[in-house]
XYZ file of C-alpha atoms in Angstrom:
564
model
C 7.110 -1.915 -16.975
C 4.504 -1.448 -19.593
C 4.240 2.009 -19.667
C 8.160 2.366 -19.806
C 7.717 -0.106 -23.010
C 4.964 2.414 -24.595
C 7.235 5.431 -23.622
C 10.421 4.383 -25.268
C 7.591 2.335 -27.812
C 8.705 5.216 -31.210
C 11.867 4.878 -30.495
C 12.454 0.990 -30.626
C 12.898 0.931 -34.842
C 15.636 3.064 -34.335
C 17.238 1.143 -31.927
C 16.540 -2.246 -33.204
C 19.602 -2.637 -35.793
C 21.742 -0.531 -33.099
C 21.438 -2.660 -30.047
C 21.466 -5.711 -31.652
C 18.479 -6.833 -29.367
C 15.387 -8.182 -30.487
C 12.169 -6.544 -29.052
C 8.186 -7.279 -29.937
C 6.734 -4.214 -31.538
C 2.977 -5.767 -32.364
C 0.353 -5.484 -30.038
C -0.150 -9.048 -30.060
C 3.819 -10.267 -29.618
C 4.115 -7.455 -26.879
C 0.488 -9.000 -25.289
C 2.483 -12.323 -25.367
C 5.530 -11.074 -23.938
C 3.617 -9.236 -21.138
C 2.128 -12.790 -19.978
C 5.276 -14.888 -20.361
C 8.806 -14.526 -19.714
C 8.531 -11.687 -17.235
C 12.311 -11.549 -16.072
C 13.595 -11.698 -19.473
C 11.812 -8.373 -20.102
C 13.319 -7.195 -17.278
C 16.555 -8.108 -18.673
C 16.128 -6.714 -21.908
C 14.711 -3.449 -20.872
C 18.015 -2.878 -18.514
C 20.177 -3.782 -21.364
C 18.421 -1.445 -23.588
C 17.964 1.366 -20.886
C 21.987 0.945 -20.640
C 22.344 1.853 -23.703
C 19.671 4.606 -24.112
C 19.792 5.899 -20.932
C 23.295 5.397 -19.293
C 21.948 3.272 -16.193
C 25.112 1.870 -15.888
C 26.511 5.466 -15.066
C 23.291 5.695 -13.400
C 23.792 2.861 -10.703
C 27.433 3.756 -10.270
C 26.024 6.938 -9.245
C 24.854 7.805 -5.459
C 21.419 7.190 -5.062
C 20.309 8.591 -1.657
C 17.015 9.568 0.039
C 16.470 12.447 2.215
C 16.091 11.426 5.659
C 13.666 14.099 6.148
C 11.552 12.471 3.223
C 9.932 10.527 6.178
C 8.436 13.100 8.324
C 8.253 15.976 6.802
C 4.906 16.704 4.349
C 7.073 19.434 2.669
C 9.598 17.321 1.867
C 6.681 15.027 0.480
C 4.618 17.740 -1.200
C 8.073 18.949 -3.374
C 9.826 15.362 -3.860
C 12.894 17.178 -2.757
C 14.543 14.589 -1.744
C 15.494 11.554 -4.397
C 18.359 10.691 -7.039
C 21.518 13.011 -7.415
C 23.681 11.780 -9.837
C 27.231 12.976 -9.352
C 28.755 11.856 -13.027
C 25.756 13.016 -15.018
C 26.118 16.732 -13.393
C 29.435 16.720 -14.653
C 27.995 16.183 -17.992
C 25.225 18.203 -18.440
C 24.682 22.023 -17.606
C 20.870 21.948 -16.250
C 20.788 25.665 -16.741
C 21.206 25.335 -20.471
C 19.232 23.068 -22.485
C 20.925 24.031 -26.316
C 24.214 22.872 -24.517
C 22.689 19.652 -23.272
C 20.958 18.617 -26.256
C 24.605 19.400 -28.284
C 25.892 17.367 -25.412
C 23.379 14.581 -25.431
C 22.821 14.369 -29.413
C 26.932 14.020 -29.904
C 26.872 10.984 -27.133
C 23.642 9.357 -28.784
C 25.525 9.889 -33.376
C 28.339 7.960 -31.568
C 26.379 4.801 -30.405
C 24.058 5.183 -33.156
C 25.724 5.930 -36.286
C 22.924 5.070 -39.105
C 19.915 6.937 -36.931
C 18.375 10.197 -38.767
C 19.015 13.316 -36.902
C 15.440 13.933 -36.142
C 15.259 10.296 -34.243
C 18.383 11.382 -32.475
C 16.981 14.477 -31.163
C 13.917 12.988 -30.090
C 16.186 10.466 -27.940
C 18.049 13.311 -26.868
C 14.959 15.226 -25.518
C 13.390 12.296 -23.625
C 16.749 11.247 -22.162
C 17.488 14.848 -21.056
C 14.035 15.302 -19.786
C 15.067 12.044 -17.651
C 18.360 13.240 -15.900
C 16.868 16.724 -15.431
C 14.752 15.401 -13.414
C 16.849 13.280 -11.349
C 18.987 16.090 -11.187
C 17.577 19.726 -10.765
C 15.672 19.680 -7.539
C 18.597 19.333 -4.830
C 21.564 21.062 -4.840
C 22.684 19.778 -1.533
C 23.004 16.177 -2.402
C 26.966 16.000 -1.582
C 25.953 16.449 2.183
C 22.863 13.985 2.482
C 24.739 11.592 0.192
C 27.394 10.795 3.270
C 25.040 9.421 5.463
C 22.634 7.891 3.270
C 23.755 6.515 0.351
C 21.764 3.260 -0.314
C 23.709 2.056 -3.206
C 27.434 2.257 -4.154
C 30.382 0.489 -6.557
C 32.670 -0.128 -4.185
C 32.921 -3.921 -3.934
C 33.171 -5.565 -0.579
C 32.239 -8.594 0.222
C 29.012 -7.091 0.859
C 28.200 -6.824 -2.407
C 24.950 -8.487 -3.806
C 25.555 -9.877 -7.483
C 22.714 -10.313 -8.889
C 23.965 -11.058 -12.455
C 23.736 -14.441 -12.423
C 19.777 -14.264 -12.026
C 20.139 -12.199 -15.313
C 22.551 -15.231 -16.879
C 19.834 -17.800 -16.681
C 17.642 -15.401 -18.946
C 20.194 -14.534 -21.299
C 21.856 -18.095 -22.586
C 21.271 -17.590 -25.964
C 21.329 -14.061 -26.340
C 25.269 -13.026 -26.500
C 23.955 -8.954 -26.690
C 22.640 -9.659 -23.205
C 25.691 -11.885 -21.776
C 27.581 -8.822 -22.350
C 25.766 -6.459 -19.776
C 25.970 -9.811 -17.561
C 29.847 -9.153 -17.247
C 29.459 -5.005 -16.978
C 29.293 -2.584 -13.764
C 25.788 -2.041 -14.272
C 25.341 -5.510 -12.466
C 27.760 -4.910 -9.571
C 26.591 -2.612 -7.079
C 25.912 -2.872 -3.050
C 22.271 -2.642 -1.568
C 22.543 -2.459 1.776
C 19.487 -4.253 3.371
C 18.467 -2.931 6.475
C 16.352 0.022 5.387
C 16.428 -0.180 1.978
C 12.411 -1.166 1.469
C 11.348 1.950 2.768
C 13.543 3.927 0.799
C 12.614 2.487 -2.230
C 9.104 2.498 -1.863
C 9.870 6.473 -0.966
C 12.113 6.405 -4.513
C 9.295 4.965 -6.314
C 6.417 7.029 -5.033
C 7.757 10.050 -5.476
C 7.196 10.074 -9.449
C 10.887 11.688 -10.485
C 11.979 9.111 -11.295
C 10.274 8.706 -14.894
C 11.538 4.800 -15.893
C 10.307 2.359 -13.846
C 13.113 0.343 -15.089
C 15.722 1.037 -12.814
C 13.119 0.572 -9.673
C 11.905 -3.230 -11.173
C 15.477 -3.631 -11.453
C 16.563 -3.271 -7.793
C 13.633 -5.052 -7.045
C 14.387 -7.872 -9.049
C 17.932 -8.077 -7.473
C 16.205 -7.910 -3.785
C 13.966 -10.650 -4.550
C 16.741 -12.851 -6.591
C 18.987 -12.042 -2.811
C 16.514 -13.791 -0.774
C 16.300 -16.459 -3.369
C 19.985 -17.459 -2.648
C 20.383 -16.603 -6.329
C 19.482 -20.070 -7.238
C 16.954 -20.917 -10.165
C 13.472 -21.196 -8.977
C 10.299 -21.150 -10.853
C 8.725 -17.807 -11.620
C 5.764 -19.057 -8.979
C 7.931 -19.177 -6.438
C 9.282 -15.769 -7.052
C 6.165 -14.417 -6.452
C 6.155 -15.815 -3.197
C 9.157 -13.953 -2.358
C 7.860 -10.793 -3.073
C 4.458 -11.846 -0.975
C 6.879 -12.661 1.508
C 9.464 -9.720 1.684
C 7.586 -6.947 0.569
C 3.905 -7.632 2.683
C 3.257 -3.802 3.343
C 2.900 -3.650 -0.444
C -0.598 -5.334 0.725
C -3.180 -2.400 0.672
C -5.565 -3.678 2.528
C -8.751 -1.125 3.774
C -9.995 -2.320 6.872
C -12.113 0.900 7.595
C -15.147 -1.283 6.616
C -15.306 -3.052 9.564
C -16.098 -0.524 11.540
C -18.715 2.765 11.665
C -16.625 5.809 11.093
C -17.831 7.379 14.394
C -16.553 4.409 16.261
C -12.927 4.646 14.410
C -12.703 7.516 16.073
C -13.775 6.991 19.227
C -11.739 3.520 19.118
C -8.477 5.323 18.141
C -8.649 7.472 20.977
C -9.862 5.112 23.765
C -6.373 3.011 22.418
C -4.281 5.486 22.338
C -5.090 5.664 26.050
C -4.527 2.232 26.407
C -1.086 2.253 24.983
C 0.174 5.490 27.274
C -1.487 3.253 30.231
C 0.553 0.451 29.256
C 3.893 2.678 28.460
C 4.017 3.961 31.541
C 3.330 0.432 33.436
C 6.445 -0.413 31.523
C 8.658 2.671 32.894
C 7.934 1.181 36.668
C 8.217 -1.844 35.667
C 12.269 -0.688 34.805
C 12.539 1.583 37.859
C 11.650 -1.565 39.874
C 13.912 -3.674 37.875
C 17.031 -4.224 40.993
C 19.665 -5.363 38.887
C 20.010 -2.094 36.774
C 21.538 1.064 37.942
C 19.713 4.215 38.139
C 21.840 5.781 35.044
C 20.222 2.704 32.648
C 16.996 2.645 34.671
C 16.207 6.669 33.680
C 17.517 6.134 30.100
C 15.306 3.315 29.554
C 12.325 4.647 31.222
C 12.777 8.257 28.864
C 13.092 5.737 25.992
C 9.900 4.371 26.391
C 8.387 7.749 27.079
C 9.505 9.221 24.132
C 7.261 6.628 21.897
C 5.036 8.003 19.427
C 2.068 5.813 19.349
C 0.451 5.785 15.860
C -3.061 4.075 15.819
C -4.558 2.128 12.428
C -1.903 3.045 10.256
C -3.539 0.882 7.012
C -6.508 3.257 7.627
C -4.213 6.574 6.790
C -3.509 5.377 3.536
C -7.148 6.079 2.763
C -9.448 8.634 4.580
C -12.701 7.057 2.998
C -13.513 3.597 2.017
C -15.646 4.712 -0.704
C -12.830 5.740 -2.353
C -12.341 2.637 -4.834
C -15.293 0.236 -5.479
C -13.146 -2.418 -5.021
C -9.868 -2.855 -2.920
C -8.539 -5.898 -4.224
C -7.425 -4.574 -7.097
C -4.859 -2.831 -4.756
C -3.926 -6.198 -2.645
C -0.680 -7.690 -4.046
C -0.615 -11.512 -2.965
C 2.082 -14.177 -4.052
C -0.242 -15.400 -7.046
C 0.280 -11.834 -9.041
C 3.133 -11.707 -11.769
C 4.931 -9.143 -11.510
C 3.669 -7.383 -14.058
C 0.263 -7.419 -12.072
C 2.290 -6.024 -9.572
C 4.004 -3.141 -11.114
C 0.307 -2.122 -12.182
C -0.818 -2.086 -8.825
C 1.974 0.274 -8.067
C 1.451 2.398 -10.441
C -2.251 2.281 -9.530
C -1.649 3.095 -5.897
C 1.118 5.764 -6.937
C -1.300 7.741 -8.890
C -4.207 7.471 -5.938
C -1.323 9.170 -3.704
C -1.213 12.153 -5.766
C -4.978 12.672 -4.507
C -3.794 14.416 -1.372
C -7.139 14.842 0.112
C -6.840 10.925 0.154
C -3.356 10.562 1.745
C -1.445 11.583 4.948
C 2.063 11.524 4.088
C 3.921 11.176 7.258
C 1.587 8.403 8.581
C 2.113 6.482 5.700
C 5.786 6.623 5.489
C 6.043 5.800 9.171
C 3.709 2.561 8.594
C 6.826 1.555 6.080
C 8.747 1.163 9.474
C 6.531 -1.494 10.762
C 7.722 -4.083 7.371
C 5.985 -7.437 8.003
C 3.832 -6.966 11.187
C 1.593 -4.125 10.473
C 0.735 -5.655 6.950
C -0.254 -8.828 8.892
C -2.454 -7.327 11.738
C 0.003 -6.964 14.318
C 0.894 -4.284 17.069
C 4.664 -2.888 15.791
C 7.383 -1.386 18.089
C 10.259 -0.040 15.809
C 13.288 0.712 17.748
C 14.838 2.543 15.229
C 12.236 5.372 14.934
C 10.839 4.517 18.333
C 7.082 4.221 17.305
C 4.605 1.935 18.127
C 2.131 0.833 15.318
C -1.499 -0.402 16.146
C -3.588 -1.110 12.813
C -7.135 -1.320 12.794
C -7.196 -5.231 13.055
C -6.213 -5.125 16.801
C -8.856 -2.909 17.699
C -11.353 -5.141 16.989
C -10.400 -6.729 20.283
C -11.445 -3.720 22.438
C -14.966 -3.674 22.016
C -17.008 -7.217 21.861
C -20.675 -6.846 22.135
C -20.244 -3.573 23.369
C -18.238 -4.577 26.361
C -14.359 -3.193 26.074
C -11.404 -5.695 26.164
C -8.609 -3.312 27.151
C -6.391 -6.268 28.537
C -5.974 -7.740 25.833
C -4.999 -4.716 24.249
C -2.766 -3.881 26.601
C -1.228 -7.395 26.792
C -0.774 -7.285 22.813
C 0.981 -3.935 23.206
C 2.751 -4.808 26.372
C 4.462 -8.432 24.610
C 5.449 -5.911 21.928
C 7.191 -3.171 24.268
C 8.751 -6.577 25.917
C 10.932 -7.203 23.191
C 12.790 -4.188 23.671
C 13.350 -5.067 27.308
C 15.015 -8.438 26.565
C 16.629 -7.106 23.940
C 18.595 -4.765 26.114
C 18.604 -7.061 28.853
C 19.951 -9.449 26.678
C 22.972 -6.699 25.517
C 23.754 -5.913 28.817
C 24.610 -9.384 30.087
C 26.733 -10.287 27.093
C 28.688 -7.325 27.544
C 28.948 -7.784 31.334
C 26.485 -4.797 32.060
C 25.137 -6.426 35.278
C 26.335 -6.771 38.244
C 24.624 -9.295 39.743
C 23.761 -11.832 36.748
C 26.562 -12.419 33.956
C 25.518 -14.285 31.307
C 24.947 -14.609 27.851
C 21.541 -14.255 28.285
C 19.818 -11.089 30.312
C 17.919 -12.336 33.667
C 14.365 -12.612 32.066
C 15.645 -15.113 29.412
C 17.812 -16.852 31.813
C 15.072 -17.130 33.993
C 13.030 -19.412 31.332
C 15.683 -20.880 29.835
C 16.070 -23.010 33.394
C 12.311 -23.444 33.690
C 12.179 -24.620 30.720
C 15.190 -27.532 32.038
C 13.206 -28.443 34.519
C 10.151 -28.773 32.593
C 12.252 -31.093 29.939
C 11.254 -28.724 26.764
C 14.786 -26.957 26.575
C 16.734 -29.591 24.845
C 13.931 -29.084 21.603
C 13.475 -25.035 21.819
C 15.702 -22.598 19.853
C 16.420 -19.377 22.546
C 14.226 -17.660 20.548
C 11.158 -19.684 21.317
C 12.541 -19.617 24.913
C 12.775 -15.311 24.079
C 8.667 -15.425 22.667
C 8.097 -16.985 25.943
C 9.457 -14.599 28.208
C 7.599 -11.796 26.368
C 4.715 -13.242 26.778
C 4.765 -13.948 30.278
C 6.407 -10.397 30.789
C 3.624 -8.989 28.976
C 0.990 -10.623 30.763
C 2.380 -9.311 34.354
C 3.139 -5.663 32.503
C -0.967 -6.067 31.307
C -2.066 -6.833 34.354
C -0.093 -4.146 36.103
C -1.929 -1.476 33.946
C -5.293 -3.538 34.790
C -4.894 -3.215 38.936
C -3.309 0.594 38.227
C -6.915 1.479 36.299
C -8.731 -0.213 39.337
C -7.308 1.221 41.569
C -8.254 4.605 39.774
C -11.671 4.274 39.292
C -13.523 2.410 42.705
C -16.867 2.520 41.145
C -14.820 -0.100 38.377
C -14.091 -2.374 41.685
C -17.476 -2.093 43.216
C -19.099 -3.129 39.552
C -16.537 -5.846 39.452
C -17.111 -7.563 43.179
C -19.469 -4.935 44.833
C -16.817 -4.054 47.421
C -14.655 -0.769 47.483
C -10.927 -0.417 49.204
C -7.624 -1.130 48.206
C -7.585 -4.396 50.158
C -10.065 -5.580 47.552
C -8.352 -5.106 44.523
C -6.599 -8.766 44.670
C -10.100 -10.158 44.847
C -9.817 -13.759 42.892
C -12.570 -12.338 40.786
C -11.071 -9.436 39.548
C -8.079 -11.841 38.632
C -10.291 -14.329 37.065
C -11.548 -11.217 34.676
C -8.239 -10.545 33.442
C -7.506 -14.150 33.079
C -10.304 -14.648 30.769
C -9.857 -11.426 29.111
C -6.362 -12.386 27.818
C -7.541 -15.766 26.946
C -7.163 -14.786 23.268
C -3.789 -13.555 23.433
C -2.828 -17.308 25.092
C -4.646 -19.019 22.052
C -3.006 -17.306 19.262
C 0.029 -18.986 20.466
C 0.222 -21.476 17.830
C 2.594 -23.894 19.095
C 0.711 -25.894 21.402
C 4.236 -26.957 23.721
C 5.096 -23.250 24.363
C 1.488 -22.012 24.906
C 1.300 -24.926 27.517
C 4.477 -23.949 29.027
C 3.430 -20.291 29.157
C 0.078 -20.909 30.881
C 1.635 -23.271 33.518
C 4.336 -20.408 34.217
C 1.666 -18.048 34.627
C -0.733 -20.604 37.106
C 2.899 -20.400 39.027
C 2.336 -16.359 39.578
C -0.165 -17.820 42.730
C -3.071 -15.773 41.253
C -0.563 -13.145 39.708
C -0.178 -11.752 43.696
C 3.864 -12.786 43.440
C 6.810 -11.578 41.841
C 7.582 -13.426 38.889
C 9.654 -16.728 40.225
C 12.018 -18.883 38.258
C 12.691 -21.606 40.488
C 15.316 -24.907 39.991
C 13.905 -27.997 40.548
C 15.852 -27.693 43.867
C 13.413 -24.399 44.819
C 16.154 -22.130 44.599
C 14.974 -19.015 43.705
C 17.314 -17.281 40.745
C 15.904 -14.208 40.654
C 12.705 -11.957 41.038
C 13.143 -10.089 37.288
C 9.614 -8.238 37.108
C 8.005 -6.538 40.572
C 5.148 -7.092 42.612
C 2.629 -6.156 40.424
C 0.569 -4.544 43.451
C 3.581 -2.484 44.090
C 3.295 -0.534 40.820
């Protein structure tokens, strides 16, 4: 925000009596507005970039982001792939700069009738310098604009209007209540993916104003705020809340850098292990036909498993003396914020220091990555394992793998209630119709018969039929490595042989190696409920049972786990 401010800095005389809006021009009233009334600037730099810059023709413009952008370090390396403006090509010829500068200098004597020609051609030169570069690097934008257009006029009722949020900031200021009521305020963002692709528009440095980017921002934040006035304290939280990956936090420190390595690999092990317990786990599922068994099964092969993604944003720690000056927590302002960006955006350009396509791919994982937790993203079908979880594979030298593979397992669980959960509500099994898949159903009437239904949402009821799930997946992968390696059975119990491998001790290992995974249940109700289901698997030698209180069993969801 700043440096915008210091850009535009020689040109704010000349726009002063023009705009009819007040701005600080000492050091020390700028220094005070920096500190205080942060959304007011925000405010007043979109009504003056309106009016210098055209954003309102800007926003009513396509913005769209190159789906390639994400994967493709050529894509990264040129920026190919950010802002085409369809109503500013119309105005300016990129290919001649004498005609844009007639173009731009007639547009600018119009608003600004009493400004010297020399001021107007400096406005003109910083303002075509601005559009050129939105504009000149991708011809094709008509085509990628179809499918991923992130921002449009057309109002719907799923528009976001943000302009109240501006209103509260601009009650005595009628220059600003008139941008309130204009298009520049009216505009769709449509949620789903939007934070990676405007971390990807902000990153890639062509877009020279920061403006417009705090401005979306703003509007995000103010969305999840119910547009309702809140204190500027409790914006912050928001953006701790919504925008967590903006955390940079280097966790290489933890570890040796020789051991990253061979941690990385010994878990990327762990998670094919525990992929491919979860493709026989489906093929042993009864209910589904072979058709949605195989395509299943091939969707969970084709997983790309992506270990410590924090540690790709940096390849040495060393790099900064002190990390927390990258770490963006609820107590910032947002002007602390917009710093850090900046700070973070200029480290990027050090490509030495940077991966692209790792990092863009860790913008998939939004809140659990950031917070330490394995991520499965559906959408670009890629699991996530930061650097926290691995500290759980080696304690005292002796390797944890179930708990690993339990973390990973809950995590490739979701997506099997999830499309359990599909199926039955559209009448996609044959055997069970419900509203619920058989897992979930499963729990649901355990957890009637334990009397804890009547105070559970289904989505604590869905948390606890991943976790069980994962537990029996874990183990699963546990017996299949045992079975693999004898000299690991004889070590355990000091006995060799298949018939050994149900041995209560080897059972007991596992048990207390997951241990961790139960206690980080926070809720002490469900985590009870979960470890009395699990007591129930009769030492985990039994296909998973939901019984009525009547001992009728309604189904067998998950396999014999010595079967797999």
């Amino acid at each position: 925000m700043i440096l915008f401010y210091q850009k535009i800095h020689d040109i704010l005389k000349v726009l002063k009596s023009s705009t009819g809006i007040e701005f600080s021009t000492t050091k020390e009233q700028r220094d005070t507005k920096r500190n205080g009334d942060v959304p007011k600037q925000i405010a007043e730099s979109v009504a003056l970039a309106d009016k210098v810059f055209g954003i309102a023709t800007l926003i009513k413009s396509d913005i769209v982001i190159n789906k390639e952008f994400v994967s493709s370090k050529t894509k990264m390396d040129s920026a190919l792939s950010i802002v085409t403006l369809d109503s500013a090509r119309k105005l300016f010829d990129l290919h001649s700069k004498k005609e844009n500068m007639k173009t731009v200098t007639s547009q600018i004597k119009t608003i600004f009738t009493n400004t010297s020609d020399n001021d107007i051609k400096r406005i003109a030169e910083d303002l075509i310098e601005f559009d050129t570069n939105l504009l000149s690097f991708n011809d094709d934008y008509q085509k990628i604009a179809k499918e991923f257009t992130i921002m449009e006029t057309t109002l719907t009722p799923q528009v976001i209007d943000f302009s109240s949020y501006f209103n509260r900031y601009a009650i005595d200021d009628s220059g600003l209540k008139e941008h309130m009521s204009s298009d520049v305020f009216k505009f769709i963002i449509k949620d789903t993916v939007i934070f990676d692709k405007l971390n990807a528009l902000f990153w890639s440095g062509k877009v020279k104003s920061s403006t417009v980017i705090n401005y979306i921002l703003y509007k995000i934040i103010d969305h999840h705020l119910n547009v309702k006035p809140r204190s500027s304290k409790e914006c912050n939280n928001v953006i701790g809340e919504y925008f967590p990956l903006l955390v940079l936090k280097a966790h290489t420190f933890e570890y040796p850098s020789h051991l990253l390595e061979d941690l990385e690999e010994k878990t990327s092990k762990l998670a094919d292990n525990v992929i491919k317990s979860a493709q026989h786990l489906i093929s042993n599922i009864n209910y589904l036909d072979e058709f949605k068994k195989e395509e299943w099964i091939q969707e969970l092969g084709g997983i790309r498993v992506i270990i410590g993604a924090p540690r790709r944003v940096l390849s040495s720690y060393k790099i900064f003396d002190n990390y927390d000056d990258l770490v963006i927590s609820s107590k910032n302002s947002f002007y602390d914020i917009m710093l850090k960006l900046r700070r973070f955006k200029e480290m990027r350009k050090q490509k030495s220091l940077y991966i692209p396509q790792n990092i863009d791919e860790y913008l998939f994982s939004f809140t659990d990555v950031a917070q330490g937790n394995i991520h499965y993203s559906e959408e670009a079908n890629i699991l996530i394992i930061p650097f926290e979880v691995l500290k759980f594979i080696e304690i005292n030298g002796v390797k944890k793998a179930n708990i690993i593979n339990t973390l990973i397992a809950k995590e490739l669980t979701k997506f099997l209630i999830t499309k359990e959960n599909f199926m039955a509500r559209n009448g996609g099994t044959n055997v069970y119709k419900s509203k619920f898949g058989k897992a979930l159903s499963c729990i649901v009437e355990k957890a009637k018969h334990e009397n804890i239904a009547q105070t559970r949402s289904i989505s604590d009821l869905e948390e606890v039929t991943c976790s069980i799930a994962a537990i029996r997946i874990a183990y699963s992968a546990y017996l299949t490595d045992l079975v693999k390696n004898p000299a690991t059975i004889s070590r355990i119990h000091g006995k060799y042989g298949m018939k050994n491998v149900m041995n209560p001790k080897i059972e007991k290992n596992f048990y207390l190696d997951i241990k961790p995974f139960l206690c980080n249940i926070n809720d002490h109700q469900i985590r009870n409920f979960v470890d009395k289901t699990i007591q129930t698997f009769d030492s985990y030698q039994h296909a998973f049972n939901c019984s009525s209180p009547n001992h009728v069993e309604l189904c067998h969801v998950f396999p014999d786990n010595h079967k797999v």
